[in-house]
Every structure is written in structure tokens, then in C-alpha cells.
XYZ file of C-alpha atoms in Angstrom:
574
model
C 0.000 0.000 0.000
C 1.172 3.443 -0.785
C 1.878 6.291 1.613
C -1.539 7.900 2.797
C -0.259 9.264 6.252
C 2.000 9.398 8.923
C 0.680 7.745 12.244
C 0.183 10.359 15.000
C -1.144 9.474 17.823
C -0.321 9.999 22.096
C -0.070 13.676 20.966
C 0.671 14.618 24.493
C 0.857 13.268 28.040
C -1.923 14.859 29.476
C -4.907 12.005 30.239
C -8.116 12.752 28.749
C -11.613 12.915 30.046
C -12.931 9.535 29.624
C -15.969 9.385 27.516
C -18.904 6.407 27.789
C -21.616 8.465 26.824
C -23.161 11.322 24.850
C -23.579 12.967 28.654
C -20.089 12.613 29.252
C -19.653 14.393 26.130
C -21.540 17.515 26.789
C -19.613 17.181 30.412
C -16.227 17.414 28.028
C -17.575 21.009 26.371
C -18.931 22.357 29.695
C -15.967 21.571 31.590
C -13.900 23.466 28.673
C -11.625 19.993 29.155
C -11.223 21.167 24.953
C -8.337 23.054 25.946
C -6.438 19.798 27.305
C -6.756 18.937 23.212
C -3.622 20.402 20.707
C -4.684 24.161 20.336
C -6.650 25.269 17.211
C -4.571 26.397 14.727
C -4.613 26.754 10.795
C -2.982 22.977 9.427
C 0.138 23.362 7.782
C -0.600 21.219 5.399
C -3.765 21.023 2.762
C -6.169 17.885 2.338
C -4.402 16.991 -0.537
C -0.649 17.109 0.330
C -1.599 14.355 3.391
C -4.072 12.083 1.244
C -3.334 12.639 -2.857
C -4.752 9.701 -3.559
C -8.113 8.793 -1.467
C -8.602 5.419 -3.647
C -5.415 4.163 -1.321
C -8.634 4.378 1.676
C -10.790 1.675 -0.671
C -9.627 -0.978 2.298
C -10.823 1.064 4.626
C -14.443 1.609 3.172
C -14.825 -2.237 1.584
C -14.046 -3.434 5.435
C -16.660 -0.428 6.386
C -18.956 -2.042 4.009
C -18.763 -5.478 5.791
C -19.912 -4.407 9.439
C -21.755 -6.970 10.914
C -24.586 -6.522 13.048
C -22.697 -7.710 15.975
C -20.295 -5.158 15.757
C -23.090 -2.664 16.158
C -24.429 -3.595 19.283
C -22.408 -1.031 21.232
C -19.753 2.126 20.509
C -16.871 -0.288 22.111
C -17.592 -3.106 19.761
C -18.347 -0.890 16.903
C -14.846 0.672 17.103
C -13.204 -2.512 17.666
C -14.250 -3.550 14.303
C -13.783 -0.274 12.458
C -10.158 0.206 13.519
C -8.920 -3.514 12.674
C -7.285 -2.819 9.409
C -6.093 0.363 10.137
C -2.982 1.460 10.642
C -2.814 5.079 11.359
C -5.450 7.765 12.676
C -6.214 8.274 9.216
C -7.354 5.459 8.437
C -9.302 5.317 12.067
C -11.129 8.326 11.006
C -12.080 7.109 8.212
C -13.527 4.115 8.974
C -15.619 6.221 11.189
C -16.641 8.644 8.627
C -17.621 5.653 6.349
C -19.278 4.031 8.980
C -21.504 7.040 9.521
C -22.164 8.503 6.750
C -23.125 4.926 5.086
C -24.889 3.673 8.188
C -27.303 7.032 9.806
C -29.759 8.502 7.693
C -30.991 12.155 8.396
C -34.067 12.150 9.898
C -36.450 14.662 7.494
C -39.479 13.540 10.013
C -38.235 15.401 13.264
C -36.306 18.257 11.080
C -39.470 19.145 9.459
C -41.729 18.581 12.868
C -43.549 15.886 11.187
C -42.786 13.878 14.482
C -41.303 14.374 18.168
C -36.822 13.835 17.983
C -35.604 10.868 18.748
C -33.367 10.023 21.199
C -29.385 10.439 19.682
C -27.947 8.748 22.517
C -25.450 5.931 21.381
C -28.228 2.993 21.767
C -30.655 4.442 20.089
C -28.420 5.303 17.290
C -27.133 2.360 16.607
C -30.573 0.644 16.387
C -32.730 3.616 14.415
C -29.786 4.489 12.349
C -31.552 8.112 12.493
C -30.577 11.370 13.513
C -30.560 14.750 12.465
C -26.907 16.926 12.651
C -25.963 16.607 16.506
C -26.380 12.854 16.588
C -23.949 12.694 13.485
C -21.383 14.504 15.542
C -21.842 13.123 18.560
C -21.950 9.534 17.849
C -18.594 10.451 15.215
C -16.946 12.134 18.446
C -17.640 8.713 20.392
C -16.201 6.481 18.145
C -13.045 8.747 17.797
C -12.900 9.378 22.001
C -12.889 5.345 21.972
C -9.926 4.998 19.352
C -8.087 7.486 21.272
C -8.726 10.544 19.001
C -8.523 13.923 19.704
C -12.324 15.072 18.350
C -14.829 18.098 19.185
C -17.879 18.303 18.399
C -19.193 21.906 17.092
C -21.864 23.852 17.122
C -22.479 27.159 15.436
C -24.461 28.390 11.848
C -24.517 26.830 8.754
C -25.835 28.016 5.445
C -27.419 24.496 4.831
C -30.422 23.447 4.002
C -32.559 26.149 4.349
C -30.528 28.911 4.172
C -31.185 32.123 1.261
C -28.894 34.532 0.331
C -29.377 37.853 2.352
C -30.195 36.034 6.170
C -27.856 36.877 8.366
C -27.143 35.010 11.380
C -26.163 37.637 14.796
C -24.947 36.561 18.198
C -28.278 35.800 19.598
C -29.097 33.440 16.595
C -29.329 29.970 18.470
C -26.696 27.638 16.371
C -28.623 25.443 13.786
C -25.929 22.871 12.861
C -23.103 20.229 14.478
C -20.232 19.190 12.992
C -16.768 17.664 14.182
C -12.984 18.890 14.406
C -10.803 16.078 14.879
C -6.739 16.061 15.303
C -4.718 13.780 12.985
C -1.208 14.417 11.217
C -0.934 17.109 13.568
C -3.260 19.309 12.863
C -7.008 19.744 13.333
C -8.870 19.287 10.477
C -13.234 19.503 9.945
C -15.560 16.508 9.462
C -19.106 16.813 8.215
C -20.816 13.648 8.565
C -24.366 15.116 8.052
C -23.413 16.144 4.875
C -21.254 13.798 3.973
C -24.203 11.224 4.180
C -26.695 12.559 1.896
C -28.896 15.556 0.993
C -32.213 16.811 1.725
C -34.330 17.156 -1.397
C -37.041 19.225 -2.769
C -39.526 16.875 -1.684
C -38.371 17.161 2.009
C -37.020 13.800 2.051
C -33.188 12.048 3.155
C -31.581 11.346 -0.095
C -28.620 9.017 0.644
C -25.661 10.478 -1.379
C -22.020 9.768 0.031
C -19.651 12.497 -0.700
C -15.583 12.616 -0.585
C -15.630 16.623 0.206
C -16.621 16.446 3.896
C -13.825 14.087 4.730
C -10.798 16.496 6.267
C -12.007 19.495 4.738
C -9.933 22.326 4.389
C -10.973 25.425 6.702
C -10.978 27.774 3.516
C -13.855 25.443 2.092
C -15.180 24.305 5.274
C -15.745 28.390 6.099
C -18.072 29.100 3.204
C -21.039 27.455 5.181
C -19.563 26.401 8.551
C -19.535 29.110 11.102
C -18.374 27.542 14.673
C -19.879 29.362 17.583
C -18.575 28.565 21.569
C -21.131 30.141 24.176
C -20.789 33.922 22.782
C -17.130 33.670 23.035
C -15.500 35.106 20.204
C -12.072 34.690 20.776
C -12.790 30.953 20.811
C -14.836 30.381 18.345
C -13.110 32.600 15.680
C -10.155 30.258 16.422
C -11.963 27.008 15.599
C -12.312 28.410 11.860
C -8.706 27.336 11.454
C -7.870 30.131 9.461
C -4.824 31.981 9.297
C -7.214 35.287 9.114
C -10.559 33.992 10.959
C -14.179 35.601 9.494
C -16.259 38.084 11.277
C -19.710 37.097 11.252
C -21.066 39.850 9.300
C -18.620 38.775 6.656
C -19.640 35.464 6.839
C -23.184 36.500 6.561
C -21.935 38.818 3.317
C -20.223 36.212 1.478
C -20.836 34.030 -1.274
C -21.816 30.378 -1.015
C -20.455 28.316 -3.949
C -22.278 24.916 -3.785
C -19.662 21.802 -2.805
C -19.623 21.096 -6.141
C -18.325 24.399 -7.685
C -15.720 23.889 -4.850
C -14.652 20.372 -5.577
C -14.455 21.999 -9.126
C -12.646 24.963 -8.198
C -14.523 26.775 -9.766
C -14.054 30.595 -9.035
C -16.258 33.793 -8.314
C -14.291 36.409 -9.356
C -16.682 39.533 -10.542
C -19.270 39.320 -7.371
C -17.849 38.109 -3.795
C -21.062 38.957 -2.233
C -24.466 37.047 -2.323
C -26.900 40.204 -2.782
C -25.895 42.373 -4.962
C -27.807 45.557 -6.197
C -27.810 46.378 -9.590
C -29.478 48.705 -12.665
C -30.177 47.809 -16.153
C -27.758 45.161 -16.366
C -25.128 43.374 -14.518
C -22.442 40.567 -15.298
C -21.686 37.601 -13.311
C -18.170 36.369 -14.195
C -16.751 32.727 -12.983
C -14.136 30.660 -14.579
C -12.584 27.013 -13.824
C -9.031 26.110 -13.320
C -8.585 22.692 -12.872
C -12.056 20.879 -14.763
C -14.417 22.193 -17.781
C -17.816 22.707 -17.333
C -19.458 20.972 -20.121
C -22.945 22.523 -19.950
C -24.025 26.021 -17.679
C -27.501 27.041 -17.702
C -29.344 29.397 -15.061
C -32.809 29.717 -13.217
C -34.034 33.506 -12.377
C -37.164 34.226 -10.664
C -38.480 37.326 -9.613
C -39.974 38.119 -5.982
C -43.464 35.819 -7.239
C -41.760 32.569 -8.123
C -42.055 33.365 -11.731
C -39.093 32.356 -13.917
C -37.197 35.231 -16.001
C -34.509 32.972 -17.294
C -34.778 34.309 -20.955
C -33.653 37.519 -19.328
C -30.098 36.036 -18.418
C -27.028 35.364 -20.834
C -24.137 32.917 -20.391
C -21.180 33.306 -22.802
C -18.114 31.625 -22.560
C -14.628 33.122 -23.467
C -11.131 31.698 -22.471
C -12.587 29.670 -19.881
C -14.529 32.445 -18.051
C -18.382 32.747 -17.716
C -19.953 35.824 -17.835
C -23.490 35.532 -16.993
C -25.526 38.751 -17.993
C -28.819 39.559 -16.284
C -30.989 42.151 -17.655
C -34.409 41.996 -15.602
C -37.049 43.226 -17.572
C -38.997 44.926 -13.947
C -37.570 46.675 -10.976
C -37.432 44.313 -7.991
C -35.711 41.301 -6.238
C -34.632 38.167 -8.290
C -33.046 35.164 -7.135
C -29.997 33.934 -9.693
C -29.239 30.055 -9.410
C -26.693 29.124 -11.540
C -26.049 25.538 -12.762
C -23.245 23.516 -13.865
C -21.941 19.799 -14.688
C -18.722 17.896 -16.123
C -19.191 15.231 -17.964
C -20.777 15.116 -21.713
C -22.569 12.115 -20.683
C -24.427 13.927 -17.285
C -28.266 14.597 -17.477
C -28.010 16.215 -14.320
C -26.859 20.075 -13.536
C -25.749 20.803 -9.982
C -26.354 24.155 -8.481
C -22.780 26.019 -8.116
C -24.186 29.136 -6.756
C -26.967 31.489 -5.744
C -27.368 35.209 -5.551
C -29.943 37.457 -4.750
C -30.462 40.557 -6.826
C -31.915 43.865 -6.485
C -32.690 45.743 -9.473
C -33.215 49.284 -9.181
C -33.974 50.467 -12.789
C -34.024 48.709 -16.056
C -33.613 49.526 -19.590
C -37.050 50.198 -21.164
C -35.386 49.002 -24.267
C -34.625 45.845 -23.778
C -35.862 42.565 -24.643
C -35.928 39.264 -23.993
C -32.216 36.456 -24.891
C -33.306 33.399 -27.641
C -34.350 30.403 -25.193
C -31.181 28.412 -24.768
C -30.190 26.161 -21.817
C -27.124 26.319 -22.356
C -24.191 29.060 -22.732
C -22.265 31.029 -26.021
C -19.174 30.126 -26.745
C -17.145 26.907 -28.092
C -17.201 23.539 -27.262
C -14.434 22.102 -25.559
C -13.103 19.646 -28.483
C -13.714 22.390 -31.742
C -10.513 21.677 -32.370
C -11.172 17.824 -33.008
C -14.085 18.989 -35.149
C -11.963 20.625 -37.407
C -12.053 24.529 -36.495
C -8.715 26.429 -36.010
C -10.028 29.955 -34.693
C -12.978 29.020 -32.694
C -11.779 30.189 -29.505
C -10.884 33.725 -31.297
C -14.555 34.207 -32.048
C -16.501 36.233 -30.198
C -19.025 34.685 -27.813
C -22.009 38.385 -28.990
C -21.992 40.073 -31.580
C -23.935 44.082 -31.554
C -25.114 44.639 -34.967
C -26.140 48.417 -35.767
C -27.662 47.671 -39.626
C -29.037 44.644 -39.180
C -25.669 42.190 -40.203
C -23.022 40.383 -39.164
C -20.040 39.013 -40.940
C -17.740 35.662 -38.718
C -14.673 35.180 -40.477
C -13.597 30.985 -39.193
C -11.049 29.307 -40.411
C -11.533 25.650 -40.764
C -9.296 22.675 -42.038
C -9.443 21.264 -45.247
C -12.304 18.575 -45.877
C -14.364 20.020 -42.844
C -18.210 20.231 -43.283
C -19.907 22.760 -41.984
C -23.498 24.667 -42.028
C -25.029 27.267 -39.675
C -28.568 28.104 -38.334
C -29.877 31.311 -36.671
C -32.894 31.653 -34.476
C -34.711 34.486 -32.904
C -35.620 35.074 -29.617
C -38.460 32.946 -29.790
C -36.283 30.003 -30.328
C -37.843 30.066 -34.442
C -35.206 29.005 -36.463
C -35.025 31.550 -39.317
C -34.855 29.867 -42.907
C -31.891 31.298 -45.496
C -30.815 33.985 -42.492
C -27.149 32.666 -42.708
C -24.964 32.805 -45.755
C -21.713 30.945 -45.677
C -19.277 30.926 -48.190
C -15.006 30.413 -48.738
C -12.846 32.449 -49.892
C -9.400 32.453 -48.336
C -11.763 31.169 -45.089
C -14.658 30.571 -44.433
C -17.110 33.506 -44.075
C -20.353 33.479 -41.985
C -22.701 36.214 -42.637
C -26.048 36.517 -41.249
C -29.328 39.043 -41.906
C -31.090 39.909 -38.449
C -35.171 41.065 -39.623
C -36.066 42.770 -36.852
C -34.063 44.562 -33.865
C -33.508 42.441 -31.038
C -31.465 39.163 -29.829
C -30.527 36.245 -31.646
C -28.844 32.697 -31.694
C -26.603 31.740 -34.401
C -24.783 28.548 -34.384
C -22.720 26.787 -36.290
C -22.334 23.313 -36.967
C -19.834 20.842 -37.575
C -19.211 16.849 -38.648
C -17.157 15.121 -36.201
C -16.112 12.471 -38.655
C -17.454 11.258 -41.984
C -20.266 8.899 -40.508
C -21.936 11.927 -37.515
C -24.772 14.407 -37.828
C -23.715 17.797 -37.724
C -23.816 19.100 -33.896
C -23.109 22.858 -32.298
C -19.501 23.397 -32.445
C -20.129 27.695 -31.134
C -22.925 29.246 -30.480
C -22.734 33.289 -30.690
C -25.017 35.445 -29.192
C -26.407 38.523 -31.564
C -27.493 41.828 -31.181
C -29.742 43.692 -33.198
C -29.958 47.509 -31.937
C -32.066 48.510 -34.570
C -34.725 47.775 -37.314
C -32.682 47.339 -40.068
C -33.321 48.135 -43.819
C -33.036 44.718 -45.211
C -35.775 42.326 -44.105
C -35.054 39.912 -46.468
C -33.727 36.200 -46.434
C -30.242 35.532 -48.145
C -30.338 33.571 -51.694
C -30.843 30.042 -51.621
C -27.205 28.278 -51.326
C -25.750 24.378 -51.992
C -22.253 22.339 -51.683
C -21.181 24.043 -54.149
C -21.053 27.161 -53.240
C -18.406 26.197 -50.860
C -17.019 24.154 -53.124
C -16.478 26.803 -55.900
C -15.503 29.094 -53.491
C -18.286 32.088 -54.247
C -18.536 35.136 -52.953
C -21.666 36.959 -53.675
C -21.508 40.796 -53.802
C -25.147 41.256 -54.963
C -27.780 41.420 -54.861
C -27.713 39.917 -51.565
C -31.510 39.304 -51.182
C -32.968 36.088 -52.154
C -36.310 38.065 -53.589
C -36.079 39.511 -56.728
C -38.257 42.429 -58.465
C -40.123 41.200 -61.941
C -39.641 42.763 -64.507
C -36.647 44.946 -63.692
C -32.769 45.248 -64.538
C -30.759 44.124 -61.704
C -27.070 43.846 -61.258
C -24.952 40.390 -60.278
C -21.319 40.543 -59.139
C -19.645 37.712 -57.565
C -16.573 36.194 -57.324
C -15.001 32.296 -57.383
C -11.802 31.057 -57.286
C -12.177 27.902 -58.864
C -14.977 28.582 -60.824
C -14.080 28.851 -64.801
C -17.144 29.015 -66.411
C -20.639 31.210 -65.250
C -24.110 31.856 -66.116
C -27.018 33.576 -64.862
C -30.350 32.143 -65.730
C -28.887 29.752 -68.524
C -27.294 32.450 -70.362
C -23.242 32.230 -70.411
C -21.569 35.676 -69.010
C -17.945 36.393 -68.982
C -15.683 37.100 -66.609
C -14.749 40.913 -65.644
C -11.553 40.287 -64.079
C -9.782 36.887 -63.448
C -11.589 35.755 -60.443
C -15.091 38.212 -60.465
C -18.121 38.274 -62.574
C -20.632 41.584 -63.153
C -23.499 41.804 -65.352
C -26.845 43.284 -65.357
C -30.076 40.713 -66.291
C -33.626 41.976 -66.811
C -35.425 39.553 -64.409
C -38.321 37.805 -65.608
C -42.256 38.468 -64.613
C -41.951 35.593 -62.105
C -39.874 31.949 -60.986
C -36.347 31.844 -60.340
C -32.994 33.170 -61.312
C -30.073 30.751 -60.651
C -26.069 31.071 -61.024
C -24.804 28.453 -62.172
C -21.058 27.352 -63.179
C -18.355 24.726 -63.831
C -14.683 23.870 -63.149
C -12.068 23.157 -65.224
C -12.752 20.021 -67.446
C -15.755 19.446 -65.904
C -18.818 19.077 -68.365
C -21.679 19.425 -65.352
C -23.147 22.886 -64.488
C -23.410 23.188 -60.756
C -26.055 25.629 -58.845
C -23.970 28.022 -56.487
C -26.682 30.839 -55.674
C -30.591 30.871 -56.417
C -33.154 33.669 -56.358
C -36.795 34.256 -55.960
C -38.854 36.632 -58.276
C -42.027 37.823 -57.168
């Protein structure tokens, strides 16, 4: 087996309390027999440089696993079991944790008042198997007082379960949670059992769920929603935060609350450290991840009636940092969640943060994002779809006429094609023109002022559907003077390389003289409706046509020793 720990144990001479029950327990705190323990201070070292590699614990938790009933007839047998294969406090404390977390579910009945508490003393615990947070800690404190572990057991405010941005907790607030400190590779370091054992869901029930991040977590996580309180005593309790530069409460109550999972993620806040923030017009939200890649971001905003404003909030994505911009359409309070997950293959978003915002005035202007759950910007493997520049392009786009022109650059043999919708989510037919010159050139026609969605798609290999490769969020400030669609384009005009100059509009007035100029590479023959036109300059064609009284009008041309007249560009007369 590979280093996990060193063994640290008899950490001083002094004899300990001895502890047989959950009474003797609360004797331990109201003596203040604490202070016999090492002194609180910050660990030197983090979670990670004293266990890099948790799997080296799986002997630990598959002898957990085993527990026999027997075992569980009292705290002294129980920890006799636990401890067998361990060989360092470590690994003690983690058989406890296991133990507990795997073994006591959180009892919803008596936290909700849907029944009278139970008893948590050890007995009772070990035949119910229910508690809610104090029995976690206490019965986790036992089994560690038993091995010979230095452990507390503490009390104070947590931003759990029912906690909303914007409460804040004072001195007189009784404390609403338990949790443990417990001394190993000498230094003190937090256990969350309660946690660590499940959630609570929406429907008010225990949802088992055994998490890693509650097992010797570091103080600067453990601080975002652990606030240890001793009997009004400051001085004390600030130094049970293990921090270097402990909180004051009214910063704690200020702060943000990124969810465990944005903090296993490490993901960062970096625009907005506080959870209620006041704002007018508009306001941007910026996060970014170091260490993983979100694969999918998508947001919930509801205003002070429930009702969700979510097409009122954009996420774009540039260089790994989310901005998430929130334009409420009404002054008032809104409630921001923001979700997250890694993983292509996940169904399921976690919640990485919430805030509560206070809108004071709002554009009278504005209007509503395109419905998208999801975020502008690149996906994470353009590069394996064949794209070269896709992380240069810009995640929006403000358009003051009513166009916008992407240059991309793409690798040879790549297929792509490009869609734009409104803010209605209706895809807009013949709104996006690409075509190749040096590169690729993506130019879409806007109809109306307002937001828009234009993505572009890609093949991932020769035998895949085309999927979103970026999405880029548009801008319309105006009604522009061009309503309509582009001309109808095929293959080919990729192919050929065209570039059409104009006219640009796919409708066409009967019956009048209208001018064509494009250009093509490649092509060396033209013609517009049938009728052969030569070239103007080695690579550009411009002529004039009287259009007929109705039908189409098509451009049409070949390549070099190629017999077959190919479609590039076709036009609507009405």
C-alpha cells in the first residue's frame, strides 16, 4: 500500500476525560476539558498534500462495508471492528466517517416537525440508524474518544439546508448545525458527517448520497457554510475556523456560497464576492474554472413571485470564463441560481451558486435572450471537429444595420453549415450565408431589432450528424433596412468558393434590370439564368439581367474540365 499518512497518535501526556456516553460528552464542552486537546490552529498542510490519492482508503471503506450486526451492538464493539485494518489515525477516522455517513440517515421527520426527535444517545443510534446533525457529531466524536482521538464536536451556523442569500445570522441566533474537528497528522482538520451522508431534497425527504468533500475538509472550504460558535465567546470560536485570518460574522453572513460542487471543481467567483448584490439595467456575473471544464451552464431567475425570467439572463463563454448577464425586464428582487456539470454524458446540472439581486432600474429598451439552456461560446473539443479559430470568435456580436459578418477558419475537408434563431427560439430559414474564400465567411441578416442565436455546426467524422460546435449570441440595436432572407445556397457554393456581392436578397423584383457581381476562385465558367456571361476580371463576374415576370434566377457554373453545371446561388422573383 502506498503512503496515505504518517501515524500520530499519544499527541501529548496529558490524560483525557474519559468518555462512555453522549452525557459525558456535553460534560467534556462544559468543563472546557477542549483546551487539554492540541490548540486550534490553521494545518500546515492542505487535504491533498496528506491524502493525494483517497482510492489508497478503498480498504478502509470495503471493510466499512462489511460491518456486521454484531459489531453494532455497542460504541466499544463498533470501534473494535472499524479500527482492525487500520494502521494510522487516518485510516481510524475514516472508517468512522464511512461508517456514519453509510450507516445514519438524516431524519427529514423530526427536522421538518412531522414527528417528536428521537433520542441520539449511542443505543438508540445504533438501532434507528436516524438522527438529524448533533447525533452525526456526537456519535462520530464517540467512536473517535474510543480509538483514542482527539475530536470536538461543534456547534455554530450553517448556510445548509434552508438557508437564502441575504439572512444573516447575529450573536443571539441559536446555532442550527453540528459538525466535528478532529486532530490527525498534527493538525485539526473539519468533518461533516451530516453532509457527507446525503442531501435533503425538494420533496423534504433524506436522499442518501455519500460524498468525498466532507472528509478532512480544508478550513478555507469548510468556512463558506460552517460558522463555529462557543457560548458567545468570540475569541474561541473565531479560532476554531482554522484560518490563518478567521471571518467576522457579518462577513460570513456577506459572502458568497459556492455549492460543494463548484468547490470540488474549483470553480471561481471572481466579478461578485457577495451574495446580494444591487444592480441597474444590467449586470455581469463572471466565474471561470481552473482545474475541470464545465461541459454545460444554464441558469434559473425568478423574480420576488416565483415566476421564472430565465430568458432575461445570458451565459457566454470566453477563455474559460463565464460571464453571466442579467438584464431583468422589472424593478425588484430576483433570485440567480446558476447551474453547472462535467461530464458530456451527465443529465443532471448541480447548483454552483446562488445570488440574490436587487434591481433598481431597467432599460425600457430591452428585450428578452433566444431560449437556450445552455451558454455562447465553443465547445471544448472544436478543435477535433476541425475549427482552427474558434476560440478567437466572439461569444455576442452588436449589430447596428441589421448584419453580421464571422470570419472561421476551418481545415481542409471540414463540413460545416449554420442556423440562426430568434428570440423565440424560431429558427429563421436562409438567415445565414456561408461561403469560402481564403476562409470561411459566416454572414447573417437579423429582420427585426432584437437578440438572436446563431450557431454553427460541424461533422465530427465522416459517418456523424452535424452538432453545435459555437454558439454566438447577436445583437440587433435597430430595425434594419433589409428584411429579407439571403439567396438560396448548396455544396457548391463552398465548393467553388463564391462570394456573392449582390444582390444579396434572395427576392427579386419582376420585370426589372438588376445587377450580379460575384466572385469564385475555382470557378471557370458562369451563367445567370442559362445564359453564359464572362468574366470581368480573373476571379469576379458583373453583369446586369432583366429579371423575368416571375420563378427563379439561378447562377450556375463549372470547373475546369468538368462538363456538369453546378447551382452556387438561387433567387426568388415575385
Amino acid at each position: 500500500m502506498g503512503h496515505v499518512a504518517s501515524r500520530n497518535e499519544n499527541l501529548d501526556t496529558e490524560t483525557k476525560p474519559k468518555v462512555q456516553t453522549l452525557d459525558d460528552l456535553n460534560k467534556v464542552k462544559d468543563n472546557n476539558n477542549r483546551k487539554k486537546f492540541p490548540d486550534p490552529k490553521p494545518p500546515k498542510r492542505c487535504k491533498k498534500d496528506i491524502l493525494p490519492d483517497v482510492s489508497k482508503l478503498k480498504h478502509i471503506d470495503d471493510h466499512v462495508m462489511k460491518t456486521p450486526r454484531y459489531a453494532e451492538r455497542s460504541i466499544e464493539k463498533l470501534t473494535e471492528y472499524l479500527i482492525k485494518p487500520a494502521t494510522n489515525d487516518i485510516e481510524k477516522v475514516r472508517a468512522f466517517y464511512k461508517w456514519v455517513t453509510e450507516n445514519i440517515s438524516y431524519d427529514t421527520d423530526s427536522y421538518f416537525g412531522r414527528k417528536r426527535n428521537v433520542s441520539n444517545d449511542p443505543t438508540s443510534l445504533l438501532s434507528c440508524k436516524s438522527s438529524v446533525c448533533d447525533g452525526y457529531a456526537s456519535i462520530f466524536q464517540l467512536l473517535c474518544d474510543h480509538a483514542g482521538i482527539p475530536v470536538l464536536k461543534i456547534s455554530g451556523h450553517s448556510k445548509g439546508y434552508s438557508y437564502k442569500p441575504g439572512y444573516n445570522f447575529s450573536k443571539d441566533t441559536p446555532s442550527n448545525h453540528a459538525w466535528n474537528a478532529v486532530y490527525v497528522c498534527g493538525d485539526w482538520r473539519f468533518i461533516e458527517t451530516t453532509w457527507g451522508a446525503g442531501t435533503v431534497g425538494d420533496n423534504k425527504h433524506f436522499k442518501k448520497n455519500f460524498t468525498e468533500f466532507y472528509f478532512l475538509t480544508d478550513p478555507k472550504l469548510f468556512i463558506v457554510d460552517h460558522y463555529p460558535c462557543f457560548d458567545n465567546d468570540d475569541v474561541e470560536s473565531a479560532k476554531w475556523q482554522l484560518l490563518k485570518k478567521p471571518l467576522t460574522l457579518e462577513t460570513f453572513n456577506k459572502r458568497i456560497k459556492p455549492s460543494r460542487h463548484a468547490r470540488e471543481w474549483d470553480i471561481k467567483f471572481t466579478s461578485h464576492k457577495m451574495n446580494v448584490l444591487e444592480m441597474n439595467k444590467t449586470i455581469d456575473i463572471k466565474f471561470h474554472t481552473k482545474s475541470t471544464n464545465l461541459d454545460d451552464v444554464n441558469v434559473k431567475l425568478f423574480d420576488s413571485k416565483g415566476c421564472n425570467k430565465e430568458q432575461y439572463v445570458g451565459i457566454r463563454l470566453q477563455n474559460k470564463t463565464f460571464s453571466v448577464t442579467v438584464t431583468p425586464p422589472a424593478i425588484g428582487e430576483y433570485t440567480l441560481e446558476i447551474y453547472g456539470t462535467i461530464g458530456a454524458d451527465s443529465n443532471t446540472l448541480d447548483c454552483l451558486i446562488t445570488y440574490v439581486i436587487k434591481c433598481q432600474t431597467v432599460d425600457s429598451a430591452i428585450s428578452p435572450f433566444p431560449k437556450f439552456d445552455s451558454f455562447y461560446g465553443p465547445v471544448e473539443n472544436w478543435k477535433e471537429r476541425g475549427f482552427k479559430n474558434v476560440g478567437k470568435i466572439p461569444t455576442s456580436i452588436t449589430s447596428k444595420n441589421g448584419e453580421v459578418c464571422v470570419p472561421i477558419k476551418v481545415q481542409d475537408g471540414t463540413k460545416v453549415m449554420a442556423t440562426l434563431k430568434n428570440s423565440d427560439d424560431v429558427k429563421l430559414v436562409q438567415y445565414t450565408l456561408l461561403e469560402m474564400d481564403k476562409h470561411l465567411k459566416l454572414r447573417a441578416r437579423l429582420p427585426k431589432k432584437g437578440y438572436y442565436r446563431l450557431t454553427v455546426f460541424s461533422q465530427f467524422n465522416s459517418e456523424s450528424s452535424y452538432t453545435p460546435a459555437v454558439n454566438i449570441l447577436v445583437q440587433n440595436l435597430r430595425e434594419p433596412d433589409i428584411t429579407s432572407p439571403f439567396p438560396q445556397t448548396y455544396p457548391e457554393t463552398l465548393k467553388f468558393k463564391s462570394c456573392l456581392v449582390e444582390p444579396t436578397m434572395r427576392d427579386l423584383p419582376a420585370n426589372k434590370e438588376v445587377r450580379f457581381r460575384f466572385s469564385s476562385s475555382v470557378m471557370s465558367e458562369a451563367a445567370i439564368a442559362r445564359e453564359h456571361i464572362a468574366k470581368k476580371t480573373s476571379n469576379t463576374w458583373d453583369t446586369t439581367i432583366k429579371t423575368p415576370p416571375f420563378g427563379e434566377v439561378r447562377i450556375s457554373g463549372k470547373m475546369n474540365n468538368d462538363e456538369t453545371s453546378w447551382v452556387v446561388y438561387s433567387f426568388k422573383v415575385k
